[in-house]
Amino acid sequence: MSGLIGKKVGMTSIFDENGKNIPCTVIEAGPCVVTQVRTDEVDGYSALQLGFDDKAEKRANKAETGHFKKAGSSPKKKVVEFQGFEGDYKLGDTIGVDVFVEGEFVDVVGTSKGKGFAGVVKRHGFGGVGQATHGQHNRLRAPGSIGAASYPARVFKGMRMAGRMGGGRVTVQNLRVLKVVPEKNLIVVKGCVPGHKNAYVTIEK
């Protein structure tokens, strides 16, 4: 799937032609530089490696510096491979937000906000014990029984329990592109996308 690397700017809302208020997310997408071209002959598959967001020269190691110098580019903070690009792109080409058109649907991939160690009520929507009387003492948000007895004498894999919540790769599919602003490298999509403000996301179509 072809796409671009972007940075989440934040959320807002716009009105459509019928006067309906639509929540949307603004993403700064591109310009991305082609830092490597994968081919069937050399790599066994065809893809484009894109780089986004300049990194200071002193922050890049020698391997990164040499890699980006081949493309005639400064070091980049974020590098992602995309397959299925139409057209013949060469090393060092720049791809902008104009690859997207208003009205089409895209998938946005990002890293969700980390919530820390969360209990079962927050993490899985458990209801707790259900009441605060009849002898209940400080068990309101407890997980309750986890089901194991002397047989099978173990906890089944996948048991929903307390633990680290968020901070994982999340894909939101079929978000409609509401607006494309090429002069500011902005794309506005309907709905929300994972991650905090200024988090890196990939937009695939």
CSV table of C-alpha atoms in Angstrom, one decimal:
chain,number,residue,atom,x,y,z
A,1,MET,CA,0.0,0.0,0.0
A,2,SER,CA,1.4,3.4,-0.9
A,3,GLY,CA,1.3,6.2,1.7
A,4,LEU,CA,3.2,8.8,3.6
A,5,ILE,CA,4.8,9.4,6.9
A,6,GLY,CA,3.2,12.2,9.0
A,7,LYS,CA,3.0,13.9,12.3
A,8,LYS,CA,-0.2,14.3,14.3
A,9,VAL,CA,-1.0,18.0,14.8
A,10,GLY,CA,-4.2,17.7,16.8
A,11,MET,CA,-7.9,17.4,16.6
A,12,THR,CA,-10.5,20.0,15.5
A,13,SER,CA,-13.9,20.0,13.9
A,14,ILE,CA,-15.3,21.3,10.6
A,15,PHE,CA,-18.7,21.8,9.2
A,16,ASP,CA,-19.8,20.0,6.0
A,17,GLU,CA,-22.1,21.4,3.3
A,18,ASN,CA,-25.2,20.2,5.2
A,19,GLY,CA,-24.1,22.1,8.4
A,20,LYS,CA,-23.1,19.0,10.2
A,21,ASN,CA,-20.2,19.3,12.7
A,22,ILE,CA,-17.6,16.6,11.9
A,23,PRO,CA,-14.7,15.8,14.3
A,24,CYS,CA,-11.4,15.4,12.5
A,25,THR,CA,-7.7,15.1,12.9
A,26,VAL,CA,-5.1,17.3,11.3
A,27,ILE,CA,-1.9,15.5,10.2
A,28,GLU,CA,1.3,17.1,8.8
A,29,ALA,CA,2.1,14.6,6.1
A,30,GLY,CA,5.4,14.9,4.2
A,31,PRO,CA,7.2,16.0,2.3
A,32,CYS,CA,9.0,12.6,2.4
A,33,VAL,CA,12.2,11.8,0.6
A,34,VAL,CA,12.8,8.5,-1.1
A,35,THR,CA,15.9,7.2,0.8
A,36,GLN,CA,16.0,3.7,-0.8
A,37,VAL,CA,14.4,1.9,-3.7
A,38,ARG,CA,13.8,-1.8,-3.2
A,39,THR,CA,13.7,-3.9,-6.4
A,40,ASP,CA,12.7,-7.5,-7.2
A,41,GLU,CA,16.1,-8.2,-8.7
A,42,VAL,CA,18.1,-7.2,-5.6
A,43,ASP,CA,15.8,-7.4,-2.7
A,44,GLY,CA,13.1,-9.9,-3.8
A,45,TYR,CA,10.3,-7.4,-3.5
A,46,SER,CA,9.6,-3.9,-4.7
A,47,ALA,CA,9.1,-1.0,-2.3
A,48,LEU,CA,10.0,2.6,-1.5
A,49,GLN,CA,11.8,3.6,1.7
A,50,LEU,CA,10.7,7.1,2.8
A,51,GLY,CA,12.3,9.4,5.3
A,52,PHE,CA,10.5,12.2,7.2
A,53,ASP,CA,11.5,15.0,9.6
A,54,ASP,CA,15.1,16.2,9.6
A,55,LYS,CA,17.5,15.1,12.2
A,56,ALA,CA,20.5,17.1,13.3
A,57,GLU,CA,23.8,15.8,11.7
A,58,LYS,CA,25.4,15.3,15.1
A,59,ARG,CA,22.5,13.0,16.2
A,60,ALA,CA,23.1,10.6,13.3
A,61,ASN,CA,25.6,7.8,13.4
A,62,LYS,CA,28.0,7.1,10.5
A,63,ALA,CA,25.8,4.3,9.0
A,64,GLU,CA,22.8,6.6,8.9
A,65,THR,CA,24.7,9.5,7.5
A,66,GLY,CA,26.1,7.4,4.7
A,67,HIS,CA,22.7,5.9,4.0
A,68,PHE,CA,21.0,9.3,3.6
A,69,LYS,CA,24.0,10.8,1.7
A,70,LYS,CA,23.3,8.3,-1.1
A,71,ALA,CA,19.9,9.9,-1.5
A,72,GLY,CA,21.3,13.4,-1.3
A,73,SER,CA,19.3,14.0,1.8
A,74,SER,CA,19.9,15.1,5.4
A,75,PRO,CA,19.4,12.5,8.1
A,76,LYS,CA,15.8,11.7,8.9
A,77,LYS,CA,14.1,10.9,12.2
A,78,LYS,CA,11.5,8.5,10.9
A,79,VAL,CA,12.0,5.9,8.1
A,80,VAL,CA,9.2,3.6,6.8
A,81,GLU,CA,8.9,1.3,3.8
A,82,PHE,CA,5.8,1.4,1.6
A,83,GLN,CA,4.8,-1.0,-1.2
A,84,GLY,CA,2.5,-0.5,-4.1
A,85,PHE,CA,3.5,3.0,-5.2
A,86,GLU,CA,2.4,3.9,-8.7
A,87,GLY,CA,4.9,5.7,-10.9
A,88,ASP,CA,8.6,5.6,-11.3
A,89,TYR,CA,10.3,7.1,-8.3
A,90,LYS,CA,14.1,7.5,-8.0
A,91,LEU,CA,16.5,7.9,-5.1
A,92,GLY,CA,16.2,11.4,-3.7
A,93,ASP,CA,12.7,12.2,-5.1
A,94,THR,CA,10.3,14.1,-2.8
A,95,ILE,CA,6.7,12.9,-2.3
A,96,GLY,CA,4.2,15.4,-1.0
A,97,VAL,CA,0.7,15.3,0.5
A,98,ASP,CA,-0.8,15.7,-3.0
A,99,VAL,CA,-0.7,11.9,-3.4
A,100,PHE,CA,-4.0,12.0,-1.5
A,101,VAL,CA,-7.3,13.4,-2.8
A,102,GLU,CA,-10.3,14.6,-0.9
A,103,GLY,CA,-13.0,12.0,-0.5
A,104,GLU,CA,-10.8,8.9,-0.6
A,105,PHE,CA,-10.4,6.6,2.4
A,106,VAL,CA,-7.1,5.9,4.1
A,107,ASP,CA,-5.7,3.8,7.0
A,108,VAL,CA,-3.7,5.5,9.7
A,109,VAL,CA,-1.1,3.6,11.8
A,110,GLY,CA,0.3,5.0,15.0
A,111,THR,CA,1.4,4.2,18.5
A,112,SER,CA,-1.4,4.7,21.1
A,113,LYS,CA,-1.0,6.7,24.2
A,114,GLY,CA,0.5,4.7,27.1
A,115,LYS,CA,-1.8,4.5,30.1
A,116,GLY,CA,0.6,2.8,32.5
A,117,PHE,CA,-0.3,-0.2,34.7
A,118,ALA,CA,-4.1,-0.4,34.7
A,119,GLY,CA,-6.6,-2.5,36.5
A,120,VAL,CA,-9.3,-4.7,34.9
A,121,VAL,CA,-12.1,-2.1,35.2
A,122,LYS,CA,-10.1,0.4,33.1
A,123,ARG,CA,-8.3,-2.0,30.9
A,124,HIS,CA,-11.1,-4.5,30.0
A,125,GLY,CA,-14.3,-2.9,31.2
A,126,PHE,CA,-15.0,-5.3,34.1
A,127,GLY,CA,-17.9,-4.2,36.3
A,128,GLY,CA,-16.3,-5.0,39.7
A,129,VAL,CA,-18.3,-6.9,42.3
A,130,GLY,CA,-21.4,-4.9,41.5
A,131,GLN,CA,-22.4,-3.6,45.0
A,132,ALA,CA,-20.8,-2.0,48.0
A,133,THR,CA,-22.8,-3.8,50.8
A,134,HIS,CA,-23.4,-7.4,51.9
A,135,GLY,CA,-20.0,-7.8,53.5
A,136,GLN,CA,-18.1,-6.5,50.5
A,137,HIS,CA,-14.9,-4.9,51.7
A,138,ASN,CA,-12.4,-3.1,49.4
A,139,ARG,CA,-13.2,-5.4,46.5
A,140,LEU,CA,-15.1,-3.0,44.3
A,141,ARG,CA,-12.7,-3.0,41.4
A,142,ALA,CA,-11.1,-6.4,41.9
A,143,PRO,CA,-10.9,-8.9,39.1
A,144,GLY,CA,-12.6,-11.8,41.0
A,145,SER,CA,-12.0,-15.4,40.3
A,146,ILE,CA,-9.7,-16.3,37.3
A,147,GLY,CA,-11.3,-19.7,37.0
A,148,ALA,CA,-8.5,-22.2,37.6
A,149,ALA,CA,-8.9,-25.1,40.2
A,150,SER,CA,-6.7,-28.1,41.1
A,151,TYR,CA,-7.3,-29.1,37.5
A,152,PRO,CA,-5.9,-27.7,35.2
A,153,ALA,CA,-3.8,-26.1,37.9
A,154,ARG,CA,-2.7,-23.2,35.7
A,155,VAL,CA,-4.1,-20.0,34.4
A,156,PHE,CA,-5.3,-20.1,30.8
A,157,LYS,CA,-3.3,-18.0,28.2
A,158,GLY,CA,-5.0,-14.8,27.3
A,159,MET,CA,-6.8,-14.4,30.7
A,160,ARG,CA,-7.9,-10.8,31.0
A,161,MET,CA,-6.0,-9.3,33.9
A,162,ALA,CA,-4.5,-6.1,35.1
A,163,GLY,CA,-1.3,-4.9,33.3
A,164,ARG,CA,0.3,-2.4,31.1
A,165,MET,CA,-2.2,-0.6,29.0
A,166,GLY,CA,-1.7,1.4,25.7
A,167,GLY,CA,1.6,2.2,24.1
A,168,GLY,CA,1.0,-0.3,21.2
A,169,ARG,CA,0.7,-0.2,17.5
A,170,VAL,CA,-2.8,0.7,16.4
A,171,THR,CA,-4.3,0.8,12.9
A,172,VAL,CA,-7.5,2.9,12.3
A,173,GLN,CA,-9.0,1.9,9.0
A,174,ASN,CA,-11.2,3.7,6.5
A,175,LEU,CA,-10.9,7.3,7.6
A,176,ARG,CA,-12.2,9.7,4.9
A,177,VAL,CA,-9.9,12.5,3.7
A,178,LEU,CA,-11.9,15.7,4.3
A,179,LYS,CA,-9.3,18.2,3.1
A,180,VAL,CA,-5.8,18.4,1.6
A,181,VAL,CA,-3.7,21.6,2.0
A,182,PRO,CA,-0.6,21.0,-0.2
A,183,GLU,CA,1.0,24.4,0.5
A,184,LYS,CA,1.1,23.6,4.2
A,185,ASN,CA,1.6,19.8,3.8
A,186,LEU,CA,-1.5,19.2,5.8
A,187,ILE,CA,-4.2,16.5,5.5
A,188,VAL,CA,-7.4,16.5,7.5
A,189,VAL,CA,-9.1,13.1,8.1
A,190,LYS,CA,-12.4,12.3,9.7
A,191,GLY,CA,-12.3,10.9,13.2
A,192,CYS,CA,-9.4,10.3,15.6
A,193,VAL,CA,-6.0,8.7,15.1
A,194,PRO,CA,-3.8,7.0,17.7
A,195,GLY,CA,-1.0,8.8,19.5
A,196,HIS,CA,-0.3,12.0,21.3
A,197,LYS,CA,0.2,15.4,19.6
A,198,ASN,CA,3.4,15.4,17.4
A,199,ALA,CA,3.4,11.6,17.3
A,200,TYR,CA,4.5,10.0,14.1
A,201,VAL,CA,1.9,8.2,12.1
A,202,THR,CA,1.8,6.5,8.7
A,203,ILE,CA,-1.0,7.2,6.3
A,204,GLU,CA,-1.7,4.3,3.9
A,205,LYS,CA,-4.1,4.1,1.0
